[in-house]
Amino acid sequence: MEHRHLGRSGMLVSEIIYGNWITHGSQVEEDAAHACVRAALDSGITTFDTADVYAGTRAEEVLGRALKGQRREGLEILTKVYWPTGEGVNDRGLSRKHITESIHGSLRRLQTDYVDLYQAHRYDYATPLDETLRTFDDLVRQGKVLYVGVSEWRAEEIRAAVEMAELMGFDRLVSNQPQYSMLWRAIEPDVVPTSIELGLGQIVWSPIAQGVLTGKYLPGQPVPEGSRATSADKHFMDELLSDEVLTAVQGLVPIAADLGLSMAQLAIAWVLQQPGITSAIIGATKPEQVLDNVGAVGVTLDADVLARIDSVLAGVVRRDSADTVSPPVRP
Ligand SMILES: NC(=O)c1ccc[n+]([C@@H]2O[C@H](COP(=O)([O-])OP(=O)(O)OC[C@H]3O[C@@H](n4cnc5c(N)ncnc54)[C@H](OP(=O)(O)O)[C@@H]3O)[C@@H](O)[C@H]2O)c1
């Protein structure tokens, strides 16, 4: 495993981060979750991503149990706040009240005194930015949070936050967590250049497009038994599962074969060598998937390969920065 600095911060994170959205506390049983975490640790992954909202807060509990007994200094634990964690009017968003209550819940469920990175899971148009950033800064000063970042914020929102932090002396954002893969490149026009300029690293989600880039979903065929596409909790998969996308993805099979890589390794290696990317956050339901995916570390794709990939996927890649969105009103 290789490690990289998280944005302009002094903290190193693993190039592959293991995340537990949809899996822990919902799609997979506790034993399988622990086995995946064990495989991640054995592969040299030190960074783990979760969120207060995953599996109705159960995902943090599962991760806390799975990491119990590990040396805390050897881990980077990342979580998030924004999406609703309860029915109350204040159980959501980036207000001082909800952030303060949510971090306490996360620390309790994760069984830790601090998280290494605390992320605003979306932009909250109903809370003044200075209220959110001051609360984040307070948590840093209290030692409950070591670094702060965001997820799916637009370039102008990231810039406004960094400028406000400079003006007010608040701790600065060091990372953004956007969706990014060979198929979904909405951050390339604006978010990545702005983040490079301002010192934020991208730790990106769904680098294999939720399994679609493994090539296991075939056009015109039923989805494989037990795959995420069969899960009641699945999100954002409909477009990825269109015949047009699945047919294009099959065009990657000979490219991966020529390189002696699995399809997942090709997809993750592609992500890791794009400008401004710090890490790929992978999900996995089985330890074998973790072992497959970490095989992407150290792989460099040359210009010919990158051009072949672009040509195969030309008709189905999403590149519009307008696809980076937060809910206009609080969910
Ligand atoms: N900030 C945000 O808004 C946001 C949103 C989404 C995710 N995330 C973060 O990003 C993490 C990763 O997202 P993701 O789970 O969508 O990532 P992903 O790595 O693109 O997809 C993971 C899923 O693909 C399948 N898979 C993985 N490796 C495979 C392999 N080698 N062969 C075949 N199938 C394989 C597994 O599902 P099956 O076995 O069930 O098919 C696995 O659960 C999340 O856990 C979370 O931490 C953040």
mmCIF file of C-alpha atoms in Angstrom, residues 154 179-193 239 270 274-275 306-324:
data_model
loop_
_atom_site.group_PDB
_atom_site.id
_atom_site.type_symbol
_atom_site.label_atom_id
_atom_site.label_comp_id
_atom_site.label_asym_id
_atom_site.label_seq_id
_atom_site.Cartn_x
_atom_site.Cartn_y
_atom_site.Cartn_z
ATOM 1 C CA ARG A 154 -19.157 22.775 -5.913
ATOM 2 C CA GLN A 179 -18.065 10.713 -6.953
ATOM 3 C CA TYR A 180 -15.345 9.979 -9.525
ATOM 4 C CA SER A 181 -14.633 7.132 -11.914
ATOM 5 C CA MET A 182 -13.867 6.507 -15.567
ATOM 6 C CA LEU A 183 -17.611 6.966 -16.132
ATOM 7 C CA TRP A 184 -18.341 9.944 -13.830
ATOM 8 C CA ARG A 185 -15.928 12.859 -14.302
ATOM 9 C CA ALA A 186 -18.036 15.837 -13.189
ATOM 10 C CA ILE A 187 -15.240 17.203 -10.974
ATOM 11 C CA GLU A 188 -12.687 17.574 -13.758
ATOM 12 C CA PRO A 189 -13.702 21.002 -15.188
ATOM 13 C CA ASP A 190 -13.941 23.052 -11.946
ATOM 14 C CA VAL A 191 -13.702 21.167 -8.661
ATOM 15 C CA VAL A 192 -10.293 19.607 -9.265
ATOM 16 C CA PRO A 193 -8.493 22.764 -10.501
ATOM 17 C CA GLU A 239 -28.219 5.046 -15.206
ATOM 18 C CA TRP A 270 -7.159 5.002 -13.639
ATOM 19 C CA GLN A 274 -5.710 11.467 -12.358
ATOM 20 C CA PRO A 275 -4.670 14.997 -11.285
ATOM 21 C CA LEU A 306 -5.719 6.060 -21.356
ATOM 22 C CA ALA A 307 -6.605 6.942 -24.956
ATOM 23 C CA ARG A 308 -8.090 3.463 -25.565
ATOM 24 C CA ILE A 309 -10.223 3.827 -22.421
ATOM 25 C CA ASP A 310 -11.465 7.259 -23.508
ATOM 26 C CA SER A 311 -12.310 5.997 -26.955
ATOM 27 C CA VAL A 312 -14.258 2.982 -25.647
ATOM 28 C CA LEU A 313 -16.243 5.070 -23.127
ATOM 29 C CA ALA A 314 -16.597 8.224 -25.268
ATOM 30 C CA GLY A 315 -20.396 8.106 -25.572
ATOM 31 C CA VAL A 316 -21.201 7.393 -21.932
ATOM 32 C CA VAL A 317 -18.832 9.497 -19.786
ATOM 33 C CA ARG A 318 -20.477 12.224 -17.623
ATOM 34 C CA ARG A 319 -18.361 15.393 -17.508
ATOM 35 C CA ASP A 320 -20.812 18.179 -16.644
ATOM 36 C CA SER A 321 -19.877 20.110 -13.499
ATOM 37 C CA ALA A 322 -23.612 20.815 -13.036
ATOM 38 C CA ASP A 323 -23.854 17.160 -11.923
ATOM 39 C CA THR A 324 -22.186 18.166 -8.632
#
